[in-house]
mmCIF file of C-alpha atoms in Angstrom:
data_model
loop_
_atom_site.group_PDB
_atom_site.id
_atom_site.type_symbol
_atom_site.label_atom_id
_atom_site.label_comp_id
_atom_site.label_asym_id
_atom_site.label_seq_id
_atom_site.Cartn_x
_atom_site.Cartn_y
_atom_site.Cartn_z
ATOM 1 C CA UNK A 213 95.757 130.522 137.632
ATOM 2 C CA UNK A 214 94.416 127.531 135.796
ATOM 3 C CA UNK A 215 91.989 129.457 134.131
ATOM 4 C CA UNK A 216 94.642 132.152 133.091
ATOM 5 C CA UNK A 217 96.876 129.391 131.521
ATOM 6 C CA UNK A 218 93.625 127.941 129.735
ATOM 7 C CA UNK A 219 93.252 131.497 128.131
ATOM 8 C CA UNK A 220 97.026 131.911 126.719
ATOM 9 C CA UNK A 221 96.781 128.584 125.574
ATOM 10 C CA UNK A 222 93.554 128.757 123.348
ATOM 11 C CA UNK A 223 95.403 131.724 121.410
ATOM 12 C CA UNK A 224 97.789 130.826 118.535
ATOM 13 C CA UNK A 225 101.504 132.603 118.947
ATOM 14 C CA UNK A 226 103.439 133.370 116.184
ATOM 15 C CA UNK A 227 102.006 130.022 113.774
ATOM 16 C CA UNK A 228 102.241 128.101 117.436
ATOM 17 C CA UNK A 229 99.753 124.743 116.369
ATOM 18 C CA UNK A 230 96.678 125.103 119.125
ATOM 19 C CA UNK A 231 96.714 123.123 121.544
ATOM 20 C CA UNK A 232 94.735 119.539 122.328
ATOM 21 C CA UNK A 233 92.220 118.987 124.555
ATOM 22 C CA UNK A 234 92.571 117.008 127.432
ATOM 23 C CA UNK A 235 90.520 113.464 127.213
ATOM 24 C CA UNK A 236 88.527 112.158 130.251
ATOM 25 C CA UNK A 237 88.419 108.293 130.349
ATOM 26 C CA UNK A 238 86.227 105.998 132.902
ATOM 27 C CA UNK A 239 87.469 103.056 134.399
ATOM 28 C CA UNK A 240 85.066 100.921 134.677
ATOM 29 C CA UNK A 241 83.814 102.365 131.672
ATOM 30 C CA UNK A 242 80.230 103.480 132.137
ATOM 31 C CA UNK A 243 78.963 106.984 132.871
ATOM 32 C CA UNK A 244 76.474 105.499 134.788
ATOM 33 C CA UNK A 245 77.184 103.246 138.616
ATOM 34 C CA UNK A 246 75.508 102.239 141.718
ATOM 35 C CA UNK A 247 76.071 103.303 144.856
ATOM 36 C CA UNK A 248 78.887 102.435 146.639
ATOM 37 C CA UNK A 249 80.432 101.480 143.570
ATOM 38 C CA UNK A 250 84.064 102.317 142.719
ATOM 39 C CA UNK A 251 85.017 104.712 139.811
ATOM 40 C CA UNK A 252 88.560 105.683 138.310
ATOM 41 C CA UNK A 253 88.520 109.021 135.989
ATOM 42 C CA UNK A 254 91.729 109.386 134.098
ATOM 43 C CA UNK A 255 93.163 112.799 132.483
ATOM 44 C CA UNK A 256 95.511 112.099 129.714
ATOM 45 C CA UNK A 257 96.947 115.697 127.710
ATOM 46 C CA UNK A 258 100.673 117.139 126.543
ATOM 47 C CA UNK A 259 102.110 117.836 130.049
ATOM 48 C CA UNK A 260 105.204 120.921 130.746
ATOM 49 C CA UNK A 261 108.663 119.335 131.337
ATOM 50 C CA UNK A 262 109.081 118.564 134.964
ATOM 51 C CA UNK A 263 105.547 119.184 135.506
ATOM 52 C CA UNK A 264 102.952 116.655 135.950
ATOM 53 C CA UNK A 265 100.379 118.303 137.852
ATOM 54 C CA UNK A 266 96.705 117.760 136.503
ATOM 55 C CA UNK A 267 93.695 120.209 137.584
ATOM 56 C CA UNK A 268 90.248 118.661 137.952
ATOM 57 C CA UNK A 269 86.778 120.325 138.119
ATOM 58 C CA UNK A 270 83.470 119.349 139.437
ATOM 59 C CA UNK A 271 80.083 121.307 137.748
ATOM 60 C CA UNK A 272 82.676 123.909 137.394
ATOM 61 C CA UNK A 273 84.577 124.055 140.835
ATOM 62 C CA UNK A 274 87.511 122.859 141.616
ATOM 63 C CA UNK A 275 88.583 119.733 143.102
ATOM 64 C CA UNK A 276 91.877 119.671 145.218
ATOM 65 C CA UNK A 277 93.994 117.276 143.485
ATOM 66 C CA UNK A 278 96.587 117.303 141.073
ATOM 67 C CA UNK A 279 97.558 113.781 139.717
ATOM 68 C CA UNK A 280 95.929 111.948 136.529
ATOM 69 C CA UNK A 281 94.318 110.044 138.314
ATOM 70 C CA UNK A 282 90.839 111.088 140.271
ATOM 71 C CA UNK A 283 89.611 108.073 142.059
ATOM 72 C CA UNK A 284 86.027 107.726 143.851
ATOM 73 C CA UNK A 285 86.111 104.465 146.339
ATOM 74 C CA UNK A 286 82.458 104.368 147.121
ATOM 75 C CA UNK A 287 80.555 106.709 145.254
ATOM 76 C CA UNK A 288 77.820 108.857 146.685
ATOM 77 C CA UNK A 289 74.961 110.971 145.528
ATOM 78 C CA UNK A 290 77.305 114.271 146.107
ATOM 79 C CA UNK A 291 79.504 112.882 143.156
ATOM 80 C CA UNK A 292 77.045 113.141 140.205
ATOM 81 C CA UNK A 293 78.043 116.186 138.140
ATOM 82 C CA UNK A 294 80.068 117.008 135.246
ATOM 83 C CA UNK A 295 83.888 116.193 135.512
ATOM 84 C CA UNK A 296 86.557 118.467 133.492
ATOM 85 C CA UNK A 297 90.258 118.232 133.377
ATOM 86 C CA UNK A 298 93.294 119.993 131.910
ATOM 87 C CA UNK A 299 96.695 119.229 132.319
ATOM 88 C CA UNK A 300 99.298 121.855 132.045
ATOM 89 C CA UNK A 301 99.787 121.888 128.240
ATOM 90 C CA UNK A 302 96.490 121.305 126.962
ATOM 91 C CA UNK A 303 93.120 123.071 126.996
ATOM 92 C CA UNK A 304 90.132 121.768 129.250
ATOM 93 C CA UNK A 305 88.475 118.366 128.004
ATOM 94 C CA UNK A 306 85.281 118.012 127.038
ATOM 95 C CA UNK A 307 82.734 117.297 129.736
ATOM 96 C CA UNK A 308 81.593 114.217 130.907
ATOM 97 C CA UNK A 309 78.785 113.441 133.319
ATOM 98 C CA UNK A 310 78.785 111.231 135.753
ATOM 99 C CA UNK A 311 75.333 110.249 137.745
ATOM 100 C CA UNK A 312 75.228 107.705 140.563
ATOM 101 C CA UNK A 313 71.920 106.106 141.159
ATOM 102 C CA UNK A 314 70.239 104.280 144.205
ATOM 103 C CA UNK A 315 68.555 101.069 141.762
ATOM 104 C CA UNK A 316 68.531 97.311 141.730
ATOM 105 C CA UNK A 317 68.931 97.131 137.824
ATOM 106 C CA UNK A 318 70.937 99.788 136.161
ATOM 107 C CA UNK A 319 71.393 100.462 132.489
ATOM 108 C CA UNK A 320 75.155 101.315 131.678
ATOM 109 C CA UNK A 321 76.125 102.806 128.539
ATOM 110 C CA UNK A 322 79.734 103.639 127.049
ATOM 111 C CA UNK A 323 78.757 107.419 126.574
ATOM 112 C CA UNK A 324 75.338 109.169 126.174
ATOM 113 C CA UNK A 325 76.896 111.505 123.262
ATOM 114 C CA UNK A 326 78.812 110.206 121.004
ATOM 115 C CA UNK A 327 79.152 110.583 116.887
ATOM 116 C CA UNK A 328 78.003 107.601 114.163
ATOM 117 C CA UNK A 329 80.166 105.246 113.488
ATOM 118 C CA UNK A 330 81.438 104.900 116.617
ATOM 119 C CA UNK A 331 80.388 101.592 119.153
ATOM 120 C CA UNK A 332 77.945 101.731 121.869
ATOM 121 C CA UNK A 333 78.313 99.541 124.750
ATOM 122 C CA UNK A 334 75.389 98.640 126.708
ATOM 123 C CA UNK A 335 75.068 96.731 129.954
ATOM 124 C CA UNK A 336 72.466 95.692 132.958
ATOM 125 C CA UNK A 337 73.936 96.011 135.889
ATOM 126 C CA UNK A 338 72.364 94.634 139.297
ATOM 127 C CA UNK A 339 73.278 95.636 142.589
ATOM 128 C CA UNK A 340 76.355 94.531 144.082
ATOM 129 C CA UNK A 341 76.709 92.411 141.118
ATOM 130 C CA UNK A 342 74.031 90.087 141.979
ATOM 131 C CA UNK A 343 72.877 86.811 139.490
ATOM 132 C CA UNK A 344 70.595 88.889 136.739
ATOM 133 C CA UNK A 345 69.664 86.148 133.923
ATOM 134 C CA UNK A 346 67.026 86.756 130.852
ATOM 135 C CA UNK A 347 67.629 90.015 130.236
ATOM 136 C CA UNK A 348 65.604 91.981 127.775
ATOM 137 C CA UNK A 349 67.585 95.045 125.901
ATOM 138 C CA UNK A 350 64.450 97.960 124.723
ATOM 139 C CA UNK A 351 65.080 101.103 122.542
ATOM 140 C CA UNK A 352 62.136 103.486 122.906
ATOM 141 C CA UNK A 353 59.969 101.308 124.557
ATOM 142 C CA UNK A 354 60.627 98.189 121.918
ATOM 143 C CA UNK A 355 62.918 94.987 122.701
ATOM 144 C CA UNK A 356 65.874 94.894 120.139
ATOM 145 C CA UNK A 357 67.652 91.822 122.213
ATOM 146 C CA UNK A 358 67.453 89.032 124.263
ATOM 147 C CA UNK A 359 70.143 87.437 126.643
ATOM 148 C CA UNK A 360 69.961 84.769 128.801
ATOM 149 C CA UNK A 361 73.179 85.472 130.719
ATOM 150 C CA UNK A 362 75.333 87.794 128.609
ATOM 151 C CA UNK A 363 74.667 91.477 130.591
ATOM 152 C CA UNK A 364 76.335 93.665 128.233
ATOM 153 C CA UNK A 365 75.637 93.885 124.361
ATOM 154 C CA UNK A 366 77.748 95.958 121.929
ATOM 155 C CA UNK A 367 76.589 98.200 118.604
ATOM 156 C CA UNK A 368 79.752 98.284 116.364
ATOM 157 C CA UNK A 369 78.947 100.522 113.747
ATOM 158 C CA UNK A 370 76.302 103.465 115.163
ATOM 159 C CA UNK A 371 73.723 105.430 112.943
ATOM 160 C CA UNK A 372 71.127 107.581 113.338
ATOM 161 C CA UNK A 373 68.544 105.150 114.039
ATOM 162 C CA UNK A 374 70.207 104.632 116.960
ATOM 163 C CA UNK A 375 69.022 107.645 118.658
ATOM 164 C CA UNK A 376 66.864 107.009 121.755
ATOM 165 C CA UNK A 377 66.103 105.779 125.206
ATOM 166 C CA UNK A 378 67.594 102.325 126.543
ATOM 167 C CA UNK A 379 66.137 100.430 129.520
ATOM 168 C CA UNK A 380 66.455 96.639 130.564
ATOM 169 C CA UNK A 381 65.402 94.178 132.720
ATOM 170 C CA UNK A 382 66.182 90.716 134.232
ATOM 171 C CA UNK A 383 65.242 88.232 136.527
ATOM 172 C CA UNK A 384 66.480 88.226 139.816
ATOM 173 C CA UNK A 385 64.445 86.869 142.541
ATOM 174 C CA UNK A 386 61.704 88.731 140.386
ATOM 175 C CA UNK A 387 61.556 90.491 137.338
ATOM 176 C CA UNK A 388 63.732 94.172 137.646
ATOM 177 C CA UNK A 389 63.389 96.763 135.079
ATOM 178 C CA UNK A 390 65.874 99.678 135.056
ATOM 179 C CA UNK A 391 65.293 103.178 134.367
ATOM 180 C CA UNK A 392 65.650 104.603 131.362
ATOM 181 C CA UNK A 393 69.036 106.153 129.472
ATOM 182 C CA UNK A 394 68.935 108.998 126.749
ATOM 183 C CA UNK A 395 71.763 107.914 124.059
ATOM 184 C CA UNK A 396 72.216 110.621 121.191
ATOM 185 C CA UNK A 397 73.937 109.918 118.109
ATOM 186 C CA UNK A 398 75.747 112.727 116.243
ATOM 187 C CA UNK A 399 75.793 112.664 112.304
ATOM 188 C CA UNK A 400 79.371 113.038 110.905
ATOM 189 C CA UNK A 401 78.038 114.612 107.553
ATOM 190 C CA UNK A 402 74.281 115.095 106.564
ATOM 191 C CA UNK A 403 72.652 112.549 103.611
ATOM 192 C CA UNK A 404 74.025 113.586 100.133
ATOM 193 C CA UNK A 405 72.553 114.957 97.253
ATOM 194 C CA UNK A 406 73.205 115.081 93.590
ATOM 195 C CA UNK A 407 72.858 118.081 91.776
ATOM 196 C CA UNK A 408 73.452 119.063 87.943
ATOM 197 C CA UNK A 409 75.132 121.954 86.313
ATOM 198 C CA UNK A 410 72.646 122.728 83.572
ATOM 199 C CA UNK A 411 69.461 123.090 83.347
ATOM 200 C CA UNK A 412 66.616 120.142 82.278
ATOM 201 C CA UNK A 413 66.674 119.004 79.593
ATOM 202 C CA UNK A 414 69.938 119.039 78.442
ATOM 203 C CA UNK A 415 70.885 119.315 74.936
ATOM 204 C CA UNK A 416 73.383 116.811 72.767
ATOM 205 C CA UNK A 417 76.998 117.946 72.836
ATOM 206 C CA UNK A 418 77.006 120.055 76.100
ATOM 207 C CA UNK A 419 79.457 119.685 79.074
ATOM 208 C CA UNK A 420 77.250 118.458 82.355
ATOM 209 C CA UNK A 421 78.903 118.605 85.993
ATOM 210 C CA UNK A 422 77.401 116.319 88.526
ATOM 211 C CA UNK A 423 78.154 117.122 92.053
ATOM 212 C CA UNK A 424 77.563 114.900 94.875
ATOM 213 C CA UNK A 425 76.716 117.568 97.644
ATOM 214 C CA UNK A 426 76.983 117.262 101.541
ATOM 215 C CA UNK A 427 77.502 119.098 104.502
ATOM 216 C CA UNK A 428 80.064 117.857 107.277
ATOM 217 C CA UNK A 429 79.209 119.251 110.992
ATOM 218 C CA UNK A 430 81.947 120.305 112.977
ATOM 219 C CA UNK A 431 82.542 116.669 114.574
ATOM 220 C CA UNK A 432 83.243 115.680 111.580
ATOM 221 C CA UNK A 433 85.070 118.694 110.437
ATOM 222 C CA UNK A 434 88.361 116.736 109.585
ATOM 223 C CA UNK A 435 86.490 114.091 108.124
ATOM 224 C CA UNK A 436 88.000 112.809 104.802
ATOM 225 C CA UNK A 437 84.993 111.736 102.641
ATOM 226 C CA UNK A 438 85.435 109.443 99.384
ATOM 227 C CA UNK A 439 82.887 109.720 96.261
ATOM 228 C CA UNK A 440 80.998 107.524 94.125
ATOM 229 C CA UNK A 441 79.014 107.914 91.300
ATOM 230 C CA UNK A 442 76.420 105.538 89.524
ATOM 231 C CA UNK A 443 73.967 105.726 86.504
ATOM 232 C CA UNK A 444 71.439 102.692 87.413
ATOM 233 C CA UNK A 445 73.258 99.815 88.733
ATOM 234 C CA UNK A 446 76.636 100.836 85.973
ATOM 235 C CA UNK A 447 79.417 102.452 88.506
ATOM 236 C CA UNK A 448 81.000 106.058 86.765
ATOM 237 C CA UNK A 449 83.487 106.802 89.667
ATOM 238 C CA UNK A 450 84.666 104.762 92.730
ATOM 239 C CA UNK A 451 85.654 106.213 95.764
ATOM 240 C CA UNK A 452 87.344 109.162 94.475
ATOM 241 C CA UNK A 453 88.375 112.399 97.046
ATOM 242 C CA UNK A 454 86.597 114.652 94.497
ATOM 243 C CA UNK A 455 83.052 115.558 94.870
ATOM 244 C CA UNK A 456 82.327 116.106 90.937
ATOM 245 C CA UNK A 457 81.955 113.732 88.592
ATOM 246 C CA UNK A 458 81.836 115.192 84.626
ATOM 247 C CA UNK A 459 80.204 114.158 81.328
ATOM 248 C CA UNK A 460 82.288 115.977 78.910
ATOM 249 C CA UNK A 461 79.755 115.717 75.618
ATOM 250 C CA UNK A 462 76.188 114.363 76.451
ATOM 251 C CA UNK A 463 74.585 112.193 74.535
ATOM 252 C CA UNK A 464 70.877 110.853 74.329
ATOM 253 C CA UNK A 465 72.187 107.717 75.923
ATOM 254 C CA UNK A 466 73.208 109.417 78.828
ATOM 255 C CA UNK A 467 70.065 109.712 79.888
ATOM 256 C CA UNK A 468 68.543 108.014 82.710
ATOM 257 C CA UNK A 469 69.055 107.755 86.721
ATOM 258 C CA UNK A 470 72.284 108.817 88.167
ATOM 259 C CA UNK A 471 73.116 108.881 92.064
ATOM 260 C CA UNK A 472 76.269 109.017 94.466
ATOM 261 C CA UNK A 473 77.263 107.498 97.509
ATOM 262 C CA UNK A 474 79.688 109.369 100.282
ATOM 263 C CA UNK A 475 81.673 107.158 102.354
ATOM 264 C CA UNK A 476 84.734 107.870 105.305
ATOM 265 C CA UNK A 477 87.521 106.303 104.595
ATOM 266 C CA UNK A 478 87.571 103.311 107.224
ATOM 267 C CA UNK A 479 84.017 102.629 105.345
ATOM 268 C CA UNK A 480 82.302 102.816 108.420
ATOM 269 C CA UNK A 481 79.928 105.320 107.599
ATOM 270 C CA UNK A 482 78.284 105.452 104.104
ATOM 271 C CA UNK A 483 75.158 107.280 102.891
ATOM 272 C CA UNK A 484 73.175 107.156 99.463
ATOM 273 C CA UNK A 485 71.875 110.310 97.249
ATOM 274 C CA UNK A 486 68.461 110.424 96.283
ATOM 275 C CA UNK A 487 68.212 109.560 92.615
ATOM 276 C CA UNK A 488 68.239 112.272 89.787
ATOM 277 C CA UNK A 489 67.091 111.725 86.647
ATOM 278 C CA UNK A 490 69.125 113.366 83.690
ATOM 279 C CA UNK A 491 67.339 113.578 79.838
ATOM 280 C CA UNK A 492 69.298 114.246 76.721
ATOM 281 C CA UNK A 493 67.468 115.740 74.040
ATOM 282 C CA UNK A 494 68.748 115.670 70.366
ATOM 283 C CA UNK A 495 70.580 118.623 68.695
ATOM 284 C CA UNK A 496 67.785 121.517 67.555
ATOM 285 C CA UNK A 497 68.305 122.680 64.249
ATOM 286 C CA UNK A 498 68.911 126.795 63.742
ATOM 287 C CA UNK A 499 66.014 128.479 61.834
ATOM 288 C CA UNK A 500 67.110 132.088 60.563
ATOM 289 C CA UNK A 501 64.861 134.450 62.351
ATOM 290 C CA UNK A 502 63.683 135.937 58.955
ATOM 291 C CA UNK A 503 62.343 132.378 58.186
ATOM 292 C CA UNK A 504 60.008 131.932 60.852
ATOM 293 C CA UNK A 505 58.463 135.480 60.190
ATOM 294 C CA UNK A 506 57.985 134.735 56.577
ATOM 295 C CA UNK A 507 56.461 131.241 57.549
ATOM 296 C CA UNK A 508 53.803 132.796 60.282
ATOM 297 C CA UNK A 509 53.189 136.116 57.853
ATOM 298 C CA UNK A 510 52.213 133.414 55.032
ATOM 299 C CA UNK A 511 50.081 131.269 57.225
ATOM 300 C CA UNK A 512 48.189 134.489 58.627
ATOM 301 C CA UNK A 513 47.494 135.642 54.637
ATOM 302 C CA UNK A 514 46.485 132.100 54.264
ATOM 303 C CA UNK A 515 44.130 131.997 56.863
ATOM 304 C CA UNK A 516 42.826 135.569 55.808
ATOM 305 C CA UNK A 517 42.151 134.483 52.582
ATOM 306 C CA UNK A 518 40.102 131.514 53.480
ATOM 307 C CA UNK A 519 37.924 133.258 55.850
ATOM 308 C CA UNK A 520 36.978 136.064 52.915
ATOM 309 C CA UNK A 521 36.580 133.256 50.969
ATOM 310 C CA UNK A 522 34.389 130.892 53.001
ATOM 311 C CA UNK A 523 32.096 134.437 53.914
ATOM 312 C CA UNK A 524 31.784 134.966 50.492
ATOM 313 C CA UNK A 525 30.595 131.560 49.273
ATOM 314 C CA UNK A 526 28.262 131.397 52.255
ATOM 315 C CA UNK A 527 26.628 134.517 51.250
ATOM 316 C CA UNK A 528 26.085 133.192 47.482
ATOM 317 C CA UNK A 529 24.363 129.963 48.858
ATOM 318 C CA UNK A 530 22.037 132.586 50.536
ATOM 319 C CA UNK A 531 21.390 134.470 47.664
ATOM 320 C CA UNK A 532 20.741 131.064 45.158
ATOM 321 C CA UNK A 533 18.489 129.596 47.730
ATOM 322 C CA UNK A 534 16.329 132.670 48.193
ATOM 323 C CA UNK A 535 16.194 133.164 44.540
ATOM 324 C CA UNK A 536 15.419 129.173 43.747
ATOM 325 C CA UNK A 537 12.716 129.445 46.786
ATOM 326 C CA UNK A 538 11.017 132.121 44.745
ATOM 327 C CA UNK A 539 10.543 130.843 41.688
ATOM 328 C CA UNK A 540 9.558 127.591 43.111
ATOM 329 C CA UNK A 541 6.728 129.986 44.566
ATOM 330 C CA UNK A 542 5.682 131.752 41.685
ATOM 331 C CA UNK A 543 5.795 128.362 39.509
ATOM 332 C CA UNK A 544 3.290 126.590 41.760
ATOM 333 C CA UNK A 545 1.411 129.774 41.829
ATOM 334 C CA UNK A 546 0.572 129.697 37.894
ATOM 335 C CA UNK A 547 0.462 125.743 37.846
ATOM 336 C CA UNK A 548 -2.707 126.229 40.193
ATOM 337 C CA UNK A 549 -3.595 129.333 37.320
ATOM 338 C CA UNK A 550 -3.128 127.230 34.684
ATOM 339 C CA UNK A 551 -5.374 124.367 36.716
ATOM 340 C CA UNK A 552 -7.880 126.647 37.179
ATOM 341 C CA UNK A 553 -8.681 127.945 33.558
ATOM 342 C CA UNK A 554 -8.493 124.153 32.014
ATOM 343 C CA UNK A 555 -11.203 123.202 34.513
ATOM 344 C CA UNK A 556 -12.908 126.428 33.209
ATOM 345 C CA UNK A 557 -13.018 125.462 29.314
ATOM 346 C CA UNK A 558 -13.884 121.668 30.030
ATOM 347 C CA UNK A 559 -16.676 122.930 31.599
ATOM 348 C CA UNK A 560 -17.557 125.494 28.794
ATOM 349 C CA UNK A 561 -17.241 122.771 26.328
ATOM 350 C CA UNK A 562 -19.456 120.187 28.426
ATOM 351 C CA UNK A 563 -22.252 122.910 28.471
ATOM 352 C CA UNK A 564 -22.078 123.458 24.902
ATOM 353 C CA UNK A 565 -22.370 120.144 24.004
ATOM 354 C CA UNK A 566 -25.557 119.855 26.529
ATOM 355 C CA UNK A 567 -27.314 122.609 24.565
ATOM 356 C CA UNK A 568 -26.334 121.073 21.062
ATOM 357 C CA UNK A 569 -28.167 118.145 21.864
ATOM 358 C CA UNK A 570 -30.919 119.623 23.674
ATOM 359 C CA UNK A 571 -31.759 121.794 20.625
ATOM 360 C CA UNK A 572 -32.791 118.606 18.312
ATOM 361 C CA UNK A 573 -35.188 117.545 20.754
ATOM 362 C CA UNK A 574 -37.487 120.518 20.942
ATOM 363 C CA UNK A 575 -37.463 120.865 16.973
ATOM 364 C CA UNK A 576 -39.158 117.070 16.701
ATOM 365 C CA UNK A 577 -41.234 117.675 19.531
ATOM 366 C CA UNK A 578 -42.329 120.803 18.226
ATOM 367 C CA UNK A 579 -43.264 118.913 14.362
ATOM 368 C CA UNK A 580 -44.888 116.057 15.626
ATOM 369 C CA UNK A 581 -48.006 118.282 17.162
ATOM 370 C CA UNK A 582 -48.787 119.497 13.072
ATOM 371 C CA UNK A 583 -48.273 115.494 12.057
ATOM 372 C CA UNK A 584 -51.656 114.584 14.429
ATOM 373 C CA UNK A 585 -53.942 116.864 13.121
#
C-alpha cells in the first residue's frame, strides 16, 4: 500500500507541485555508534489531515512502526543497514546508513555523503564514553589536527579536497587508533571556464562576448550562481546573475588576461577560471583585389627580367675572357718569335765582325814573307 501511494505521488496531476521527500535525521547525530549505544532516527515530511502515521524501512523491508520517531535503545549488529522513511504526503527520503561497530575508539562523522559547502563534523568516540585525551585527527593517512581533550572537530565550509578517509586515535590506558571512515564530498558546480566569441586575434572595432562557463550537477540543480569578471587584477563585473560579460568595440588596449570567478550566493562556495588571454590587433587596411594582382604580375616581370639579364651578362664575361685569354696566348707566342730572330742577327753581326778583322791579319802575314828575302 505504501509503495502504491509512493507511485501516485511521484506523478504530477493536473500542474499538482511534486511532492518533497521525506528527511531522515540522527539523534545523536553520527551515522556511526558503538554497541549498546542508543540511537533516535526522526522522519519529518507533509503529513494527510488526521493522519500521522509514518512508514519506516530497513535495507528495503519494512519495519512495523508507524510514528516519527524510530528509536534503537541498545543497538546491535542486526541494526546496521540502510534506513528509509515516508510519511503519508511525501515521497521516500533519501537513504541513510547506519553501521554499529564492536571498537574501543570510533570515528564519528556527521554524514559520509554530503555536497561542498556544507560542515563536516568529526568526533573520537571511546567506549562507553571512557577518558580519551591527545587525540590525533588523519585524512588519508596524514594528521590534519591535534587535540588534547576536545573529541570532536568541525569543517565549516567543505571542498573537494576534503574527499577521503578519516581515522583517529587517543590515549586511553594506551594508545587506540580507530578504523577508518570514507567521507565523499559532492561538487555543487564543476570549476569554470572562460571562453570568447570570436576567434584569435581579434580585430579593432568588433563586438567580443566573454562567457564564464560551468556546469551545475543535479545537487546543485537549484543552485543560484553569481558572476564575476576580471582583466588582471581591474574588476569588469561583480557578482552579476548573468554568465556573459561584453566588450562592445575592442580596442588594442583590451588586450591582455581576463578571467571569472562563480560564486553561490551565501558565498560559501567560490571557484576561479583559468586565465585567457585576449589580443587586439589594429584595423587592416582593404587592398582592391585588382591591386595585389598588378603588384605580384609586376614583381614576377621584374624578376624575369633580371634573370635574362644576369644570364646574359654572365655569358659576355665568358666570351671577353676567352677572347682576352687568346690573345694573351698568341702575344707571348710572337714575343718569344720576335726573341728568337734578334738573338739570330746579333749573332750574324758578331760573326761578321770576327771575319772583318780576321781578314787584315792574313794580308800582313802573307807580305811580310816577300819583305825577308
Amino acid at each position: 500500500m505504501w509503495l502504491l501511494t509512493a507511485l501516485l505521488l511521484w506523478v504530477p496531476v493536473g500542474g499538482q507541485v511534486e511532492p518533497t521527500k521525506a528527511v531522515i535525521t540522527l539523534q545523536p547525530p553520527w551515522v556511526s555508534v558503538l554497541q549498546d549505544e542508543k540511537v533516535t532516527l526522526l522522519c519529518e515530511g507533509p503529513q494527510q489531515s488526521g493522519d500521522n502515521s509514518t512508514q519506516w524501512f530497513l535495507n528495503g523491508t519494512a519495519i512495523q512502526t508507524s510514528t516519527s520517531r524510530y528509536s534503537i535503545t541498545a543497538a546491535s549488529i542486526n541494526d546496521s543497514g540502510e534506513y528509509r522513511c515516508q510519511t503519508g504526503l511525501s515521497m521516500p527520503s533519501d537513504p541513510v546508513q547506519l553501521d554499529i561497530h564492536r571498537d574501543w575508539l570510533l570515528l564519528q562523522a556527521s554524514s559520509r555523503v554530503f555536497t561542498e559547502g556544507k560542515p563536516l563534523t568529526l568526533r573520537c568516540h571511546a567506549w562507553k564514553n571512557k577518558l580519551v585525551y591527545n587525540m590525533l585527527f588523519y585524512q588519508n593517512g596524514k594528521t590534519f589536527k591535534f587535540s588534547p581533550w576536545n573529541s570532536e572537530l568541525t569543517i565549516q565550509k567543505t571542498n573537494m579536497s576534503h574527499n577521503g578517509i578519516y581515522h583517529c586515535s587517543g590515549m586511553g590506558r594506551h594508545r587506540y587508533t580507530s578504523a577508518g571512515v570514507s567521507v565523499t564530498v559532492k561538487e555543487l558546480f564543476s570549476v569554470p571556464v572562460l571562453t570568447a566569441s570570436s576567434s584569435f586575434p581579434l580585430r579593432e572595432g568588433k563586438l567580443v562576448t566573454l562567457s564564464c562557463e560551468t556546469k551545475l550537477l543535479p545537487e546543485g540543480a537549484d543552485l543560484q550562481l553569481y558572476f564575476s569578471f576580471y582583466m588582471g587584477s581591474k574588476t569588469l563585473s561583480d557578482r552579476n546573475t548573468s554568465s556573459e560579460y561584453q566588450i562592445l568595440t575592442a580596442r588594442r588596449e583590451d588586450s591582455g588576461l581576463y578571467w571569472c570567478e562563480a560564486i553561490t550566493e551565501d558565498g560559501n562556495i567560490l571557484k576561479r577560471s583559468p586565465e585567457l588571454e585576449l589580443q587586439v590587433l589594429g584595423l587592416q587596411s582593404s587592398t582592391p583585389v585588382w591591386f595585389n594582382i598588378l603588384f605580384y604580375l609586376s614583381v614576377g616581370v621584374i624578376f624575369l627580367v633580371n634573370t635574362v639579364l644576369c644570364i646574359t651578362i654572365h655569358k659576355e664575361l665568358q666570351r671577353k675572357k676567352k677572347w682576352n685569354l687568346e690573345i694573351s696566348l698568341t702575344s707571348d707566342y710572337r714575343k718569344k718569335v720576335n726573341s728568337y730572330l734578334q738573338k739570330d742577327r746579333n749573332l750574324e753581326e758578331e760573326v761578321k765582325c770576327l771575319e772583318q778583322e780576321e781578314q787584315p791579319q792574313e794580308r800582313v802575314h802573307q807580305k811580310n814573307p816577300e819583305g825577308e828575302q
